[in-house]
Coordinates of C-alpha atoms and ligand atoms in Angstrom, one line a residue:
M175 CA -72.2 -41.7 19.7
G176 CA -75.9 -41.8 18.7
A177 CA -76.8 -40.5 15.3
Q178 CA -79.1 -37.5 15.1
A179 CA -81.7 -37.1 12.4
G180 CA -81.9 -33.6 11.3
C181 CA -83.5 -31.1 8.9
A182 CA -81.4 -28.6 7.2
N183 CA -82.5 -25.3 8.4
A184 CA -82.7 -26.2 12.1
N185 CA -79.1 -27.3 12.0
F186 CA -77.8 -24.2 10.3
V187 CA -78.8 -22.1 13.3
S188 CA -75.9 -22.0 15.8
T189 CA -77.1 -22.3 19.4
S190 CA -75.2 -19.1 20.3
T191 CA -77.3 -17.1 17.9
Q192 CA -80.6 -18.3 19.4
T193 CA -81.2 -15.1 21.3
G194 CA -84.9 -14.8 20.5
N195 CA -84.1 -11.7 18.4
Y196 CA -84.6 -12.0 14.6
Y197 CA -84.0 -9.8 11.6
E198 CA -86.3 -10.4 8.7
E199 CA -84.3 -10.3 5.5
P200 CA -86.0 -8.4 2.7
A201 CA -86.7 -10.4 -0.5
K202 CA -84.3 -9.8 -3.4
K203 CA -84.4 -10.2 -7.1
L204 CA -81.5 -12.4 -8.2
P205 CA -79.9 -12.7 -11.6
V206 CA -80.5 -16.2 -13.0
R207 CA -77.9 -18.4 -14.9
K208 CA -79.1 -21.5 -16.7
F209 CA -77.3 -24.8 -17.0
D210 CA -78.0 -28.5 -17.7
V211 CA -76.1 -29.7 -14.7
V212 CA -74.9 -28.0 -11.5
V213 CA -72.3 -29.8 -9.4
A214 CA -71.9 -28.5 -5.8
G215 CA -68.4 -28.8 -4.4
A216 CA -65.2 -29.0 -6.5
G217 CA -63.6 -31.6 -4.2
T218 CA -62.4 -35.2 -4.7
G219 CA -65.7 -36.4 -6.2
G220 CA -67.0 -33.0 -7.6
V221 CA -64.1 -32.4 -10.0
V222 CA -64.7 -35.8 -11.6
A223 CA -68.4 -35.3 -11.6
A224 CA -68.2 -32.0 -13.4
I225 CA -65.7 -33.2 -16.0
A226 CA -67.8 -36.3 -16.7
A227 CA -71.0 -34.2 -17.1
A228 CA -69.4 -31.7 -19.4
R229 CA -67.8 -34.4 -21.5
Q230 CA -71.3 -35.8 -22.1
G231 CA -72.1 -32.5 -23.7
A232 CA -74.0 -31.0 -20.7
K233 CA -73.7 -27.3 -20.0
T234 CA -72.2 -27.7 -16.6
A235 CA -71.5 -25.3 -13.7
L236 CA -69.3 -26.2 -10.7
I237 CA -69.6 -24.2 -7.4
E238 CA -66.7 -24.3 -5.0
V239 CA -66.2 -22.1 -1.9
K240 CA -62.4 -22.4 -1.9
G241 CA -60.2 -20.8 -4.5
Y242 CA -59.2 -24.1 -6.1
P243 CA -60.5 -27.5 -6.9
G244 CA -59.3 -30.7 -5.2
G245 CA -61.0 -30.8 -1.8
T246 CA -59.9 -33.3 0.8
V247 CA -57.7 -35.3 -1.5
T248 CA -55.3 -32.3 -1.4
E249 CA -55.8 -31.7 2.4
G250 CA -56.6 -34.8 4.4
G251 CA -55.0 -38.1 3.8
T252 CA -51.7 -39.6 2.9
A253 CA -52.3 -41.3 -0.4
L254 CA -55.1 -42.1 -2.8
H255 CA -56.8 -45.4 -1.8
S256 CA -57.0 -47.3 -4.0
F257 CA -57.0 -47.8 -7.8
Y258 CA -56.3 -51.5 -7.3
N259 CA -57.7 -54.6 -5.5
L260 CA -55.8 -55.9 -2.5
W261 CA -54.1 -58.6 -4.6
K262 CA -50.8 -58.7 -2.6
A263 CA -52.5 -59.8 0.6
F264 CA -54.3 -62.7 -1.0
P265 CA -52.0 -65.3 -2.7
G266 CA -53.6 -66.3 -6.0
A267 CA -55.7 -63.1 -6.3
K268 CA -55.3 -61.5 -9.7
K269 CA -53.8 -58.0 -9.7
R270 CA -56.2 -55.5 -11.5
Q271 CA -56.7 -51.8 -11.6
V272 CA -60.4 -51.5 -10.8
V273 CA -60.8 -47.7 -10.9
R274 CA -59.8 -46.2 -14.3
G275 CA -61.6 -43.6 -16.4
I276 CA -61.3 -39.9 -15.4
P277 CA -59.5 -40.6 -12.0
Q278 CA -56.7 -42.4 -13.9
Q279 CA -56.5 -39.6 -16.4
I280 CA -55.8 -37.1 -13.6
I281 CA -53.0 -39.4 -12.4
D282 CA -51.6 -39.6 -16.0
R283 CA -51.5 -35.8 -16.1
L284 CA -49.8 -35.6 -12.7
L285 CA -47.2 -38.2 -13.7
K286 CA -46.3 -36.1 -16.8
I287 CA -45.3 -33.2 -14.6
G288 CA -43.5 -35.2 -11.9
A289 CA -46.3 -34.7 -9.4
C290 CA -47.2 -38.3 -8.6
S291 CA -45.4 -41.3 -7.1
G292 CA -47.1 -43.6 -9.6
H293 CA -49.1 -46.6 -8.3
A294 CA -46.2 -47.6 -6.1
E295 CA -46.4 -51.2 -4.8
M296 CA -46.3 -51.6 -1.1
S297 CA -43.2 -53.7 0.0
K298 CA -44.3 -53.8 3.7
G299 CA -47.9 -53.6 5.2
Y300 CA -49.5 -54.7 1.9
N301 CA -52.4 -56.3 3.8
Y302 CA -53.4 -52.7 4.3
D303 CA -53.2 -51.6 0.6
S304 CA -51.3 -53.1 -2.3
V305 CA -50.3 -49.8 -3.7
C306 CA -49.5 -46.3 -2.6
T307 CA -50.5 -43.5 -5.0
A308 CA -49.2 -40.2 -3.6
I309 CA -49.6 -36.8 -5.2
D310 CA -48.2 -33.3 -5.2
T311 CA -51.3 -31.7 -3.7
E312 CA -50.6 -28.2 -5.1
M313 CA -50.1 -29.6 -8.6
Y314 CA -53.3 -31.6 -8.2
K315 CA -55.2 -28.3 -7.8
L316 CA -53.7 -26.9 -11.0
V317 CA -54.1 -30.0 -13.1
T318 CA -57.7 -30.6 -12.2
F319 CA -58.5 -26.9 -12.7
E320 CA -57.1 -27.2 -16.2
M321 CA -59.0 -30.4 -17.0
L322 CA -62.2 -28.7 -15.9
V323 CA -61.7 -25.7 -18.1
E324 CA -60.7 -28.0 -21.0
A325 CA -63.9 -29.9 -20.6
G326 CA -65.8 -26.7 -20.8
V327 CA -67.1 -26.5 -17.2
F328 CA -68.1 -23.1 -15.9
V329 CA -65.9 -23.1 -12.8
C330 CA -67.1 -20.8 -10.0
V331 CA -64.5 -20.8 -7.3
N332 CA -64.7 -18.6 -4.2
T333 CA -68.4 -19.1 -4.4
L334 CA -70.5 -20.4 -1.6
L335 CA -73.7 -22.4 -2.3
T336 CA -76.2 -21.1 0.2
G337 CA -79.6 -22.5 -0.7
A338 CA -81.9 -24.5 -2.9
I339 CA -84.9 -23.3 -4.9
M340 CA -87.5 -26.0 -4.8
D341 CA -90.4 -26.9 -7.0
G342 CA -92.0 -29.6 -4.9
S343 CA -89.6 -32.5 -4.7
R344 CA -87.6 -31.2 -7.7
I345 CA -84.7 -28.7 -7.4
R346 CA -85.2 -25.8 -9.8
G347 CA -82.0 -24.0 -8.9
V348 CA -79.4 -23.2 -6.2
I349 CA -78.4 -19.9 -4.7
A350 CA -74.7 -19.0 -4.7
E351 CA -72.9 -16.1 -3.3
S352 CA -69.5 -14.6 -4.3
R353 CA -68.1 -11.1 -4.5
S354 CA -69.8 -10.8 -7.9
G355 CA -73.1 -11.0 -5.9
R356 CA -75.9 -13.4 -5.0
E357 CA -77.1 -15.4 -8.0
A358 CA -79.5 -18.2 -8.9
F359 CA -78.2 -21.2 -10.9
Y360 CA -81.0 -23.0 -12.6
A361 CA -80.4 -26.5 -14.0
K362 CA -82.2 -29.7 -14.9
S363 CA -80.0 -32.1 -12.8
F364 CA -77.8 -31.5 -9.7
V365 CA -75.0 -33.4 -8.0
D366 CA -74.1 -32.8 -4.3
C367 CA -70.4 -33.3 -3.8
T368 CA -70.0 -30.9 -0.9
A369 CA -68.9 -33.7 1.6
Y370 CA -71.2 -32.2 4.2
G371 CA -74.2 -32.6 2.0
D372 CA -75.1 -28.9 2.0
L373 CA -77.1 -29.0 -1.2
S374 CA -79.1 -32.1 -0.1
A375 CA -79.8 -30.5 3.3
Y376 CA -81.0 -27.2 1.7
A377 CA -83.2 -29.3 -0.6
G378 CA -84.8 -30.9 2.5
A379 CA -83.3 -34.3 2.1
D380 CA -83.0 -36.5 5.3
Y381 CA -79.7 -37.1 6.9
T382 CA -77.8 -38.1 10.0
E383 CA -74.8 -36.6 11.8
P384 CA -73.0 -39.5 13.6
N385 CA -69.9 -37.5 14.7
D386 CA -68.0 -40.7 15.0
Y387 CA -64.5 -39.7 13.8
P388 CA -62.0 -37.1 14.9
V389 CA -61.5 -34.0 12.8
V390 CA -58.0 -33.3 11.4
N391 CA -55.7 -30.6 10.1
S392 CA -52.7 -32.3 8.7
I393 CA -49.4 -30.5 8.1
G394 CA -46.7 -30.7 5.5
L395 CA -43.3 -30.9 7.1
A396 CA -40.3 -29.6 5.2
N397 CA -36.5 -29.6 5.6
V398 CA -36.6 -33.3 6.7
S399 CA -34.7 -36.4 5.6
W400 CA -36.5 -39.5 4.3
E401 CA -33.2 -41.5 4.6
K402 CA -32.7 -40.6 8.2
L403 CA -36.3 -41.3 9.1
Y404 CA -36.0 -44.7 7.4
D405 CA -32.7 -45.5 9.2
F406 CA -34.1 -44.5 12.6
L407 CA -37.3 -46.5 12.2
E408 CA -35.4 -49.5 10.8
K409 CA -32.9 -49.4 13.7
H410 CA -35.8 -49.7 16.1
D411 CA -37.6 -52.4 14.0
A412 CA -40.6 -50.0 13.9
I413 CA -41.5 -49.9 10.2
I414 CA -45.0 -51.4 9.5
Q415 CA -45.7 -49.9 6.1
Q416 CA -43.4 -49.0 3.2
A417 CA -43.7 -48.4 -0.5
E418 CA -41.2 -47.4 -3.2
G419 CA -42.1 -45.2 -6.1
I420 CA -41.1 -41.9 -7.8
R421 CA -39.8 -39.2 -5.6
S422 CA -38.2 -36.0 -6.9
G423 CA -38.1 -37.6 -10.3
K424 CA -36.3 -40.8 -9.3
S425 CA -37.9 -44.2 -9.2
G426 CA -37.4 -46.8 -6.4
Q427 CA -37.5 -44.2 -3.7
I428 CA -39.5 -44.6 -0.5
V429 CA -42.8 -42.7 -0.9
R430 CA -44.7 -44.0 2.0
I431 CA -43.6 -45.0 5.5
Q432 CA -45.5 -45.9 8.6
G433 CA -43.7 -46.4 11.9
T434 CA -45.1 -47.8 15.1
T435 CA -44.3 -45.3 17.9
A436 CA -44.6 -48.1 20.5
K437 CA -41.0 -49.2 19.6
L438 CA -39.4 -45.8 19.6
P439 CA -37.2 -44.6 22.4
G440 CA -38.1 -41.7 24.7
D441 CA -41.4 -39.9 25.0
F442 CA -42.1 -39.4 21.3
G443 CA -44.9 -42.0 21.3
A444 CA -46.6 -40.8 24.5
E445 CA -46.3 -37.2 23.5
S446 CA -47.6 -37.8 19.9
R447 CA -50.7 -39.7 21.3
K448 CA -51.5 -36.6 23.4
I449 CA -51.9 -34.5 20.2
G450 CA -53.6 -37.3 18.1
M451 CA -50.6 -37.5 15.8
S452 CA -50.2 -40.5 13.5
M453 CA -46.8 -41.7 12.3
V454 CA -47.6 -42.3 8.7
T455 CA -46.5 -40.1 5.8
T456 CA -46.0 -40.0 2.1
S457 CA -44.2 -37.8 -0.3
V458 CA -43.3 -37.2 -3.9
H459 CA -40.5 -34.8 -3.0
D460 CA -37.2 -35.2 -1.1
N461 CA -37.0 -33.2 2.1
Y462 CA -40.8 -33.2 2.6
F463 CA -43.3 -35.2 4.6
M464 CA -46.5 -34.4 2.8
F465 CA -49.1 -35.3 5.5
I466 CA -48.6 -35.6 9.3
K467 CA -52.1 -35.9 10.7
L468 CA -53.3 -34.3 13.9
N469 CA -56.6 -35.7 15.1
F470 CA -59.1 -34.1 17.5
K471 CA -62.4 -35.6 18.6
M472 CA -65.0 -32.9 18.7
P473 CA -67.7 -33.2 21.4
V474 CA -70.5 -32.4 18.9
S475 CA -70.9 -32.6 15.1
P476 CA -68.6 -30.5 12.9
T477 CA -71.6 -28.6 11.6
S478 CA -71.5 -26.4 14.7
R479 CA -69.7 -23.2 13.8
D480 CA -68.7 -22.3 17.3
E481 CA -67.4 -25.8 18.2
V482 CA -65.5 -25.8 14.9
A483 CA -63.8 -22.6 15.9
K484 CA -62.6 -24.2 19.1
A485 CA -61.4 -27.3 17.2
E486 CA -59.5 -25.1 14.6
L487 CA -57.6 -23.4 17.4
E488 CA -56.8 -26.7 19.2
L489 CA -55.6 -28.3 15.9
R490 CA -53.3 -25.3 15.3
R491 CA -51.8 -25.8 18.8
R492 CA -51.3 -29.5 18.0
Q493 CA -49.6 -28.7 14.7
F494 CA -47.1 -26.5 16.5
R495 CA -46.4 -29.2 19.1
A496 CA -46.0 -31.8 16.3
V497 CA -43.2 -29.8 14.7
E498 CA -41.5 -29.5 18.2
L499 CA -41.7 -33.3 18.6
F500 CA -40.2 -34.0 15.2
R501 CA -37.4 -31.6 15.8
E502 CA -36.6 -33.0 19.2
Y503 CA -36.9 -36.8 18.6
I504 CA -36.6 -37.7 14.9
P505 CA -33.1 -37.6 13.3
G506 CA -32.9 -35.4 10.2
C507 CA -35.8 -33.2 11.3
E508 CA -33.8 -30.9 13.6
K509 CA -34.6 -27.9 11.4
A510 CA -38.0 -29.0 10.1
F511 CA -40.7 -26.5 9.6
M512 CA -44.4 -26.4 8.7
A513 CA -44.7 -25.9 5.0
R514 CA -48.4 -26.3 4.6
T515 CA -51.7 -26.7 6.5
S516 CA -55.2 -27.0 5.3
P517 CA -57.3 -23.8 5.1
K518 CA -59.8 -25.4 7.4
L519 CA -60.1 -28.6 9.4
C520 CA -61.0 -31.8 7.5
I521 CA -63.7 -34.2 8.4
R522 CA -64.1 -37.9 7.5
R523 CA -67.9 -37.5 7.6
G524 CA -70.2 -34.7 8.5
R525 CA -73.8 -35.2 7.3
L526 CA -74.7 -38.5 5.8
I527 CA -77.5 -38.1 3.2
I528 CA -80.2 -40.7 3.0
C529 CA -80.1 -42.2 -0.5
D530 CA -82.3 -44.8 -2.2
Y531 CA -79.9 -47.5 -1.1
D532 CA -77.5 -47.6 1.9
I533 CA -74.4 -49.7 1.2
S534 CA -73.9 -52.2 4.1
H535 CA -70.7 -53.6 5.5
E536 CA -71.8 -57.0 4.3
D537 CA -72.1 -55.7 0.8
V538 CA -68.6 -54.4 1.0
I539 CA -66.8 -57.4 2.6
E540 CA -68.8 -60.0 0.8
G541 CA -67.9 -58.3 -2.5
R542 CA -71.5 -58.0 -3.5
R543 CA -72.6 -56.8 -7.0
F544 CA -75.9 -55.1 -7.9
D545 CA -77.9 -55.0 -11.1
D546 CA -77.2 -51.2 -11.4
D547 CA -73.5 -51.1 -10.5
V548 CA -71.7 -47.9 -11.7
M549 CA -68.2 -48.9 -10.6
A550 CA -66.2 -51.5 -8.8
Y551 CA -64.0 -50.9 -5.7
G552 CA -61.6 -53.0 -3.8
F553 CA -60.2 -51.1 -0.7
H554 CA -61.2 -51.1 2.9
D555 CA -59.5 -48.6 5.3
S556 CA -59.9 -51.0 8.2
A557 CA -57.7 -53.7 6.6
P558 CA -56.4 -56.1 7.7
R559 CA -59.3 -56.3 10.2
Y560 CA -61.8 -56.0 7.4
Q561 CA -61.0 -56.9 3.9
I562 CA -63.0 -57.5 0.8
K563 CA -63.5 -61.3 0.3
D564 CA -60.6 -63.0 -1.5
G565 CA -58.9 -59.7 -2.4
G566 CA -61.8 -58.9 -4.7
T567 CA -64.1 -56.0 -5.3
Y568 CA -67.7 -54.9 -4.7
G569 CA -70.1 -52.8 -6.7
I570 CA -71.4 -49.3 -6.0
P571 CA -75.0 -49.3 -7.2
Y572 CA -76.6 -46.3 -9.0
K573 CA -79.4 -46.3 -6.4
A574 CA -76.8 -45.5 -3.6
L575 CA -76.1 -42.2 -5.4
R576 CA -79.8 -41.1 -5.7
V577 CA -80.8 -38.7 -2.9
A578 CA -84.0 -40.1 -1.4
G579 CA -87.1 -38.0 -1.9
I580 CA -85.6 -35.5 -4.4
E581 CA -86.3 -36.1 -8.1
N582 CA -83.2 -34.6 -9.7
L583 CA -80.4 -34.8 -7.2
L584 CA -77.5 -37.3 -7.0
A585 CA -74.8 -37.4 -4.4
A586 CA -71.2 -38.6 -4.6
G587 CA -68.3 -38.8 -2.0
M588 CA -68.0 -39.1 1.7
L589 CA -71.6 -38.1 2.3
I590 CA -73.1 -41.5 1.3
T591 CA -73.1 -44.7 3.4
S592 CA -74.3 -44.5 7.0
D593 CA -72.7 -47.7 8.4
H594 CA -69.3 -46.6 9.9
R595 CA -67.5 -49.8 8.7
A596 CA -68.9 -49.7 5.2
H597 CA -68.0 -46.0 5.1
M598 CA -64.4 -46.9 5.9
S599 CA -64.4 -48.2 2.4
T600 CA -66.8 -46.0 0.3
R601 CA -65.3 -42.7 1.7
N602 CA -61.8 -43.2 0.3
T603 CA -60.6 -40.8 -2.3
V604 CA -60.6 -43.1 -5.3
C605 CA -64.1 -44.4 -4.5
C606 CA -65.3 -40.8 -4.2
M607 CA -63.7 -40.1 -7.6
G608 CA -65.4 -43.1 -9.2
Q609 CA -68.7 -42.1 -7.7
G610 CA -68.2 -38.6 -9.2
Q611 CA -67.8 -40.0 -12.7
A612 CA -70.9 -42.0 -12.3
A613 CA -73.0 -39.2 -10.8
G614 CA -71.8 -36.6 -13.3
T615 CA -72.5 -38.9 -16.2
A616 CA -75.9 -39.8 -14.9
A617 CA -76.8 -36.1 -14.3
A618 CA -75.9 -35.2 -17.8
L619 CA -77.9 -38.0 -19.3
C620 CA -80.9 -37.1 -17.2
A621 CA -80.6 -33.5 -18.4
A622 CA -80.3 -34.6 -22.0
K623 CA -83.4 -36.8 -21.7
N624 CA -85.3 -34.4 -19.6
C625 CA -85.9 -37.1 -17.0
G626 CA -85.6 -37.5 -13.2
S627 CA -82.7 -39.6 -11.7
R628 CA -85.1 -42.6 -11.2
E629 CA -86.3 -42.6 -14.8
L630 CA -82.8 -43.0 -16.4
R631 CA -82.3 -46.3 -18.1
Y632 CA -79.4 -48.2 -16.5
H633 CA -78.5 -49.6 -19.9
D634 CA -77.8 -46.0 -21.2
L635 CA -75.8 -45.1 -18.0
R636 CA -73.7 -48.2 -18.2
A637 CA -73.0 -47.7 -21.9
A638 CA -71.9 -44.1 -21.3
L639 CA -69.7 -45.1 -18.3
V640 CA -68.0 -47.9 -20.3
K641 CA -67.3 -45.3 -23.1
G642 CA -65.8 -43.0 -20.4
G643 CA -63.3 -45.7 -19.5
V644 CA -65.0 -47.0 -16.3
Y645 CA -64.0 -50.6 -15.6
F646 CA -66.6 -53.2 -14.6
E647 CA -65.5 -56.5 -13.3
S648 CA -68.5 -58.4 -14.7
Ligands
FAD196 C1 -57.8 -36.6 7.8 C2 -58.3 -37.4 6.7 C3 -57.4 -38.4 6.2 C4 -57.8 -39.2 5.1 N1 -56.9 -40.1 4.6 C5 -57.2 -40.7 3.5 C6 -56.2 -41.4 2.8 O1 -55.1 -41.5 3.2 N2 -56.6 -42.0 1.6 C7 -57.8 -41.9 1.1 O2 -58.1 -42.4 0.0 N3 -58.8 -41.2 1.7 C8 -58.5 -40.6 2.9 N4 -59.4 -39.8 3.5 C9 -60.8 -39.8 3.0 C10 -60.9 -38.9 1.7 O3 -59.9 -38.0 1.6 C11 -62.3 -38.2 1.7 O4 -63.3 -39.0 2.2 C12 -62.6 -37.7 0.3 O5 -61.5 -37.0 -0.2 C13 -63.9 -36.9 0.3 O6 -64.2 -36.5 -1.0 P1 -65.5 -35.6 -1.2 O7 -65.6 -35.4 -2.7 O8 -66.7 -36.3 -0.6 O9 -65.3 -34.3 -0.4 P2 -64.2 -33.2 -0.5 O10 -63.0 -33.6 -1.3 O11 -64.0 -32.6 0.8 O12 -64.9 -32.1 -1.4 C14 -66.0 -31.3 -1.0 C15 -65.9 -29.9 -1.6 O13 -67.1 -29.2 -1.5 C16 -66.8 -27.8 -1.1 N5 -67.9 -27.3 -0.4 C17 -68.5 -27.8 0.7 N6 -69.6 -27.0 1.0 C18 -69.7 -26.1 0.0 C19 -70.7 -25.1 -0.2 N7 -71.8 -24.9 0.6 N8 -70.5 -24.3 -1.3 C20 -69.5 -24.5 -2.1 N9 -68.5 -25.4 -1.9 C21 -68.7 -26.3 -0.9 C22 -65.5 -28.0 -0.2 O14 -64.8 -26.8 -0.2 C23 -64.8 -29.1 -0.9 O15 -63.9 -28.6 -1.9 C24 -59.1 -39.0 4.6 C25 -59.9 -38.0 5.1 C26 -59.5 -37.2 6.1 C27 -60.4 -36.1 6.6

């Protein structure tokens, strides 16, 4: 798939609306709200960015189109990869928790209410990840909402960010729409955590749309038996990943399992391939498989509204078929039903925003460090094919979060890193969260010092991050 360069407004026009007829919208006076920092998108990275900015003392607004914070961490994958380095796969490598700070504080809060497996060590398949951190996705939404409010963030849910107000290469404000009306949010610094890079695109930043992953809508499957699934896979020697942690309040329970369908009897494997279903799931509750993923490769980028509509329907059909397959083939699932779906399909990458530095695959696997690192990270989603040298970590530099060409805009999350293989590392949840803490902290410091993102002294940023609990390996 070739990457397409694009400019925001051209891509926001769906081909089916290009009829040659236009309606000229009359100009409107919008009420203005003023902040130090505006974070766009209350997802995996955005939640952490907004908490970090507010804790620095910045008057912070967070704009989220859905009715809850959390984003793809509550909708997409199976577990949070990864707070740790891959120590189990490298004899002699020292075990260390490399992502701490606000991301770990979220985990601590979840653990207190029985909504997390803990950092459960993998007992099989640990050359993929050394731990499995699974969450109760609904409790994650509540816990992060409460943490945002406690930090003093002005949380605007059910609010769509629809534009940027520019003053040359500086963002003066953003436009947001909700049932309370259309408003302008002015601020000194901005962070784009929309996953699709909406704010960067509106601000005129350059980006690509590689469309090199399938889109997904995973399901939660209830009324199932972990024990029977385990016995069935074990009987066919089909288990390739396994982790034991806290499930329904009891330690030592299986919380992650992956089976290879190639070894299973009957047509389960062939039929599941037809619907792009993967046989890996996690849970923090008995009788529930939290994520069964259904993949679908769209012919064009998921920024096309009309193509997304077709994909949404196709994924709903695949979800229904997935339940049928589990009921028919997997013991203990005879009366399974779909307990959750995502409100919309999930992407692994939509737009990739051009930043001052683009992390390369060599940077990742060689475990490179930079003189402006804002965090360390040690997981690669293509392991064991690609792993970080010696089970170590690499650094995410501050320059990789600065949106190129815009004075006061940072980006955090799946929208950075153009190289597909490097992105297989940087896009993972815990990396997005760590980036969020760095970007939110930097945005608040820039606002306090009245400076652009490139004028911020690294020394000041690093000191604030260390104070915020961020771990640096060197
Ligand atoms: C199917 C799938 C499986 C995955 N599996 C795993 C896994 O097992 N482990 C792992 O660690 N990672 C996994 N990932 C990757 C990881 O989940 C994502 O890369 C990460 O969560 C992205 O975080 P983010 O902050 O960039 O975006 P998101 O968490 O998606 O947050 C973006 C937020 O912005 C909001 N938003 C977007 N546009 C606007 C707008 N214009 N106005 C207002 N709000 C807006 C969205 O509603 C959303 O809440 C998976 C991803 C997918 C899709």
